[in-house]
Coordinates of C-alpha atoms in Angstrom, one line a residue:
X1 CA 105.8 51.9 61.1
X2 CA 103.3 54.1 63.3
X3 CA 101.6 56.8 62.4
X4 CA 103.2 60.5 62.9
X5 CA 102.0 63.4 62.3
X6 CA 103.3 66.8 63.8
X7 CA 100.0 68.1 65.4
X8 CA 100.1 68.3 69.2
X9 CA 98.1 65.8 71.0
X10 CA 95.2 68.2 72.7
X11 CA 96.3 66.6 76.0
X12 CA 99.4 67.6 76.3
X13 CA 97.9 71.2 74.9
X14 CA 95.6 70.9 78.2
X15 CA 98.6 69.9 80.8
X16 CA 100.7 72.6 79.3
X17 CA 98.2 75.1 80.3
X18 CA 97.6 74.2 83.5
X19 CA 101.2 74.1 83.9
X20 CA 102.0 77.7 82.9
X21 CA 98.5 79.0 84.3
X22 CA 100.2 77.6 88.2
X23 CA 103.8 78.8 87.1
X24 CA 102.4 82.4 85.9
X25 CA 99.6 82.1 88.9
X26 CA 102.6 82.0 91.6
X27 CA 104.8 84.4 90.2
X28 CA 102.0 87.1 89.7
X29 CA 100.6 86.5 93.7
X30 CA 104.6 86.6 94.7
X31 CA 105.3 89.7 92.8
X32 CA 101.9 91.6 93.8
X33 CA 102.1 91.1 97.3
X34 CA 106.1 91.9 97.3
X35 CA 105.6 94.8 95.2
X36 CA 102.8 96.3 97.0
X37 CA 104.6 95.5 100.5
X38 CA 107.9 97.3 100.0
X39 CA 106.2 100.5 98.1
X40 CA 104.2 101.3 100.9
X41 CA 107.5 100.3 103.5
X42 CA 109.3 102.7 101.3
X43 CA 106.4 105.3 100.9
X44 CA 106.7 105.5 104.7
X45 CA 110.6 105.9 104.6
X46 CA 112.9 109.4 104.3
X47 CA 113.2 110.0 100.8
X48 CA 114.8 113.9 101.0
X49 CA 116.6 115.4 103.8
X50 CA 118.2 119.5 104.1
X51 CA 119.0 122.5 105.9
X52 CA 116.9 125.5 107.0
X53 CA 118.5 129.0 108.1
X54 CA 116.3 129.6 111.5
X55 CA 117.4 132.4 113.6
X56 CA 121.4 132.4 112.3
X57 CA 121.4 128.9 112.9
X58 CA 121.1 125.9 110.5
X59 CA 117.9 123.5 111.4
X60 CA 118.0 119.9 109.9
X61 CA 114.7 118.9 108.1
X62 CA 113.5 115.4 106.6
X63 CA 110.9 114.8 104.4
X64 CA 108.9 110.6 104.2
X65 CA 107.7 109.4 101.4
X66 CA 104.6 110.2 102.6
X67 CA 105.2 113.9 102.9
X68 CA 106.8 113.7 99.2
X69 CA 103.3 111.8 97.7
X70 CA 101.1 109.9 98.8
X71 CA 100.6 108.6 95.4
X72 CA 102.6 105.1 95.5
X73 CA 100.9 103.9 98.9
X74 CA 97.4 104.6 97.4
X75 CA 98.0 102.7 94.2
X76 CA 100.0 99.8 95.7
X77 CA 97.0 99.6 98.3
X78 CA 94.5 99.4 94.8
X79 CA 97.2 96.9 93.1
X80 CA 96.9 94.5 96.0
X81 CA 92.9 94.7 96.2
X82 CA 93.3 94.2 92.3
X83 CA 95.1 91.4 93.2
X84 CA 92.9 89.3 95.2
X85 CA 89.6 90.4 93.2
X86 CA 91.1 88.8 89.9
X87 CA 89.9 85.5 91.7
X88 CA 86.5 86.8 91.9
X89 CA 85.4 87.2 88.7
X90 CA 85.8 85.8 85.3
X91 CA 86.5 86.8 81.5
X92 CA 85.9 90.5 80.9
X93 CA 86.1 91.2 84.7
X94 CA 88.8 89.5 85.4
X95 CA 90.9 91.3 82.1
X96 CA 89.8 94.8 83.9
X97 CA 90.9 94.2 86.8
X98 CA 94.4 93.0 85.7
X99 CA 94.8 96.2 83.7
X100 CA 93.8 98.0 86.9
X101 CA 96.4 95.8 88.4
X102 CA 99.0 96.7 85.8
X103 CA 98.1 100.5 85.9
X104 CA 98.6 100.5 89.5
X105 CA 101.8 99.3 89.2
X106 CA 102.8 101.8 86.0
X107 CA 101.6 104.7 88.7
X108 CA 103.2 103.8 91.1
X109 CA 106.4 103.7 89.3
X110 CA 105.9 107.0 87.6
X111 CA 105.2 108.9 90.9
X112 CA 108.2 107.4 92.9
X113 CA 110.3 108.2 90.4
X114 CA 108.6 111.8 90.1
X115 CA 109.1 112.5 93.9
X116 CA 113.0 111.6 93.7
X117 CA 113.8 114.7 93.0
X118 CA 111.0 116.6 94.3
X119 CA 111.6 119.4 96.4
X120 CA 108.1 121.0 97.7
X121 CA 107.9 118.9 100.6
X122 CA 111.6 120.1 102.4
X123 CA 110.4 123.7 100.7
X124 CA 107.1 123.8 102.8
X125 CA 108.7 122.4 106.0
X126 CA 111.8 125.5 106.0
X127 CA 108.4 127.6 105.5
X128 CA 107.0 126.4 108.6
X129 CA 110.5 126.0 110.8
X130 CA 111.5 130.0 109.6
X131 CA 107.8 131.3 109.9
X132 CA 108.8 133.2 106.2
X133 CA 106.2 131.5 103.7
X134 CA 109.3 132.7 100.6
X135 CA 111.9 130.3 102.7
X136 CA 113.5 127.2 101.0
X137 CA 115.6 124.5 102.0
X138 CA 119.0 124.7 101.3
X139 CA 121.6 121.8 100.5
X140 CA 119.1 119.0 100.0
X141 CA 119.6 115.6 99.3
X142 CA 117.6 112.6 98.9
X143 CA 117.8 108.3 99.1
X144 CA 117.4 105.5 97.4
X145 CA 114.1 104.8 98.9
X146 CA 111.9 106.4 96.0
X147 CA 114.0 103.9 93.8
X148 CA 112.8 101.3 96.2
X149 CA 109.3 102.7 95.8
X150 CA 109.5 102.5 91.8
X151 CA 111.2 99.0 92.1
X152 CA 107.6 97.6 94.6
X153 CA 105.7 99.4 91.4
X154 CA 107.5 97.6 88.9
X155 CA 106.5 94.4 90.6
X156 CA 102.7 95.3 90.5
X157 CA 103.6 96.0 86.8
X158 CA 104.7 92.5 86.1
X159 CA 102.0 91.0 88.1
X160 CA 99.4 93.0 86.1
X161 CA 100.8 91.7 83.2
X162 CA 101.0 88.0 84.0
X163 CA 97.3 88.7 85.1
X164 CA 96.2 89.8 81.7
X165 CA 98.5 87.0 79.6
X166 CA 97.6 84.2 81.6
X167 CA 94.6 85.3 83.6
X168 CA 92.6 82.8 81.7
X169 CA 93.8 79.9 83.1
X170 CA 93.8 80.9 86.6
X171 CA 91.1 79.4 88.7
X172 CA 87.9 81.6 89.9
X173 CA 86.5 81.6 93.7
X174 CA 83.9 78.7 94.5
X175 CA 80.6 79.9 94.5
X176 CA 76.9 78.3 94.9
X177 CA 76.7 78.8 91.2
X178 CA 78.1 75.8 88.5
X179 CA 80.4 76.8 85.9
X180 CA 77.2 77.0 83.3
X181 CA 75.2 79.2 86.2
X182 CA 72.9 76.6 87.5
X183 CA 72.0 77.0 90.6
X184 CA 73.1 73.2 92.6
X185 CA 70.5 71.0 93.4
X186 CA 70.0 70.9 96.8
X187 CA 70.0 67.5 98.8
X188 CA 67.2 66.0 99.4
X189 CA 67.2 65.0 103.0
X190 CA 65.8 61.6 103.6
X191 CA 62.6 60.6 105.3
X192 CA 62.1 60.7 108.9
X193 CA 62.1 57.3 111.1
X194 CA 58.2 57.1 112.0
X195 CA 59.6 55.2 115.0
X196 CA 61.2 58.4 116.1
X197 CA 58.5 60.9 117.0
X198 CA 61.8 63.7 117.5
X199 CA 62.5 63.5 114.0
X200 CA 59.3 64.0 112.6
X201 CA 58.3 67.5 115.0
X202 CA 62.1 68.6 113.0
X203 CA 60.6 67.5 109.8
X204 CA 57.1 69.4 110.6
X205 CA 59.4 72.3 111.8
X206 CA 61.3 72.4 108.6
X207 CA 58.1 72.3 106.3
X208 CA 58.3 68.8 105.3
X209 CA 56.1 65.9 104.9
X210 CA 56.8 63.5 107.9
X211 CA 55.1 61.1 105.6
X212 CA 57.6 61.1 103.2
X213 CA 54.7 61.7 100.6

């Protein structure tokens, strides 16, 4: 009868990792980019429409995103620089930039869901239409895109999160450096053919012994 024993074998402890830090690594680069991509289409979209009495008359108005806050564009801009710097750097930086990651995406959230009812923007263009600063807009209504906006923040949200669970087992960029921060041996180049005078005036050029001393 073999031996059992109900300890996991530290292999397949290794290729478990590496198999939820690629499954959590997609998911968080598909959800960052998606989520910042559709809260700044949406920031740029008509979230609050109205009327303005001008001169007897009823003037249409329309307010953006944009005009609303510019709030969600600026933090889904940060969440998808967040984004691509967690590959750059390692352990403490890497957990600060995923919470900046998930913070962007809580922001973001918070201030599309904020402007959905907001009403200043409308308020200040019946100002300028009537040329009476006390003018408002009357019957407003407003879209679904600030929904939209909060949904592209939610996104960033779940990124950030997947960033700071299973950021850890997401590879870094390549640098000069080894993983211990040795510098890597440089090549040695080998000696020049004495038979080819060309190679030794490159040598002499580069600072080296033609002589191969």
């Amino acid at each position: 009868m073999g031996y059992v024993t109900a300890v996991p074998h530290p292999r397949y402890e290794a290729a478990g990792s590496a198999r939820s830090g690629r499954r959590s690594l997609a998911i968080a680069l598909l959800c960052g980019a998606l989520g910042a991509a559709v809260a700044l289409l949406a920031s740029r979209q008509g979230w609050s429409e109205g009327t303005a009495t001008v001169a007897g008359g009823d003037f249409p108005l329309s307010a953006t995103g944009s005009d609303v806050t510019g709030v969600p564009a600026a933090l889904a801009i940060v969440g998808l620089a967040a984004l691509v710097a967690v590959f750059a750097v390692r352990r403490a930086g890497r957990f600060l930039v995923a919470a900046l990651l998930a913070l962007s995406g809580a922001g973001t959230v918070a201030a599309a869901l904020l402007g959905a009812s907001d009403s200043s923007a409308l308020d200040d263009k019946a100002a300028q239409a009537s040329g009476d600063t006390a003018a408002t807009v009357d019957s407003m209504s407003h879209t679904a895109w600030p929904y939209v906006a909060a949904a592209g923040g939610v996104l960033l949200l779940l990124a950030g999160l997947l960033a700071l669970r299973y950021g850890r087992l997401w590879p870094a960029m390549s640098g000069r450096y080894e993983r211990d921060g040795a510098p890597r041996p440089r090549k040695a180049r080998p000696a020049p053919d004495p038979d080819r005078p060309e190679e030794m005036w490159k040598a002499l050029d580069r600072g080296e012994d033609p002589t191969g001393a």
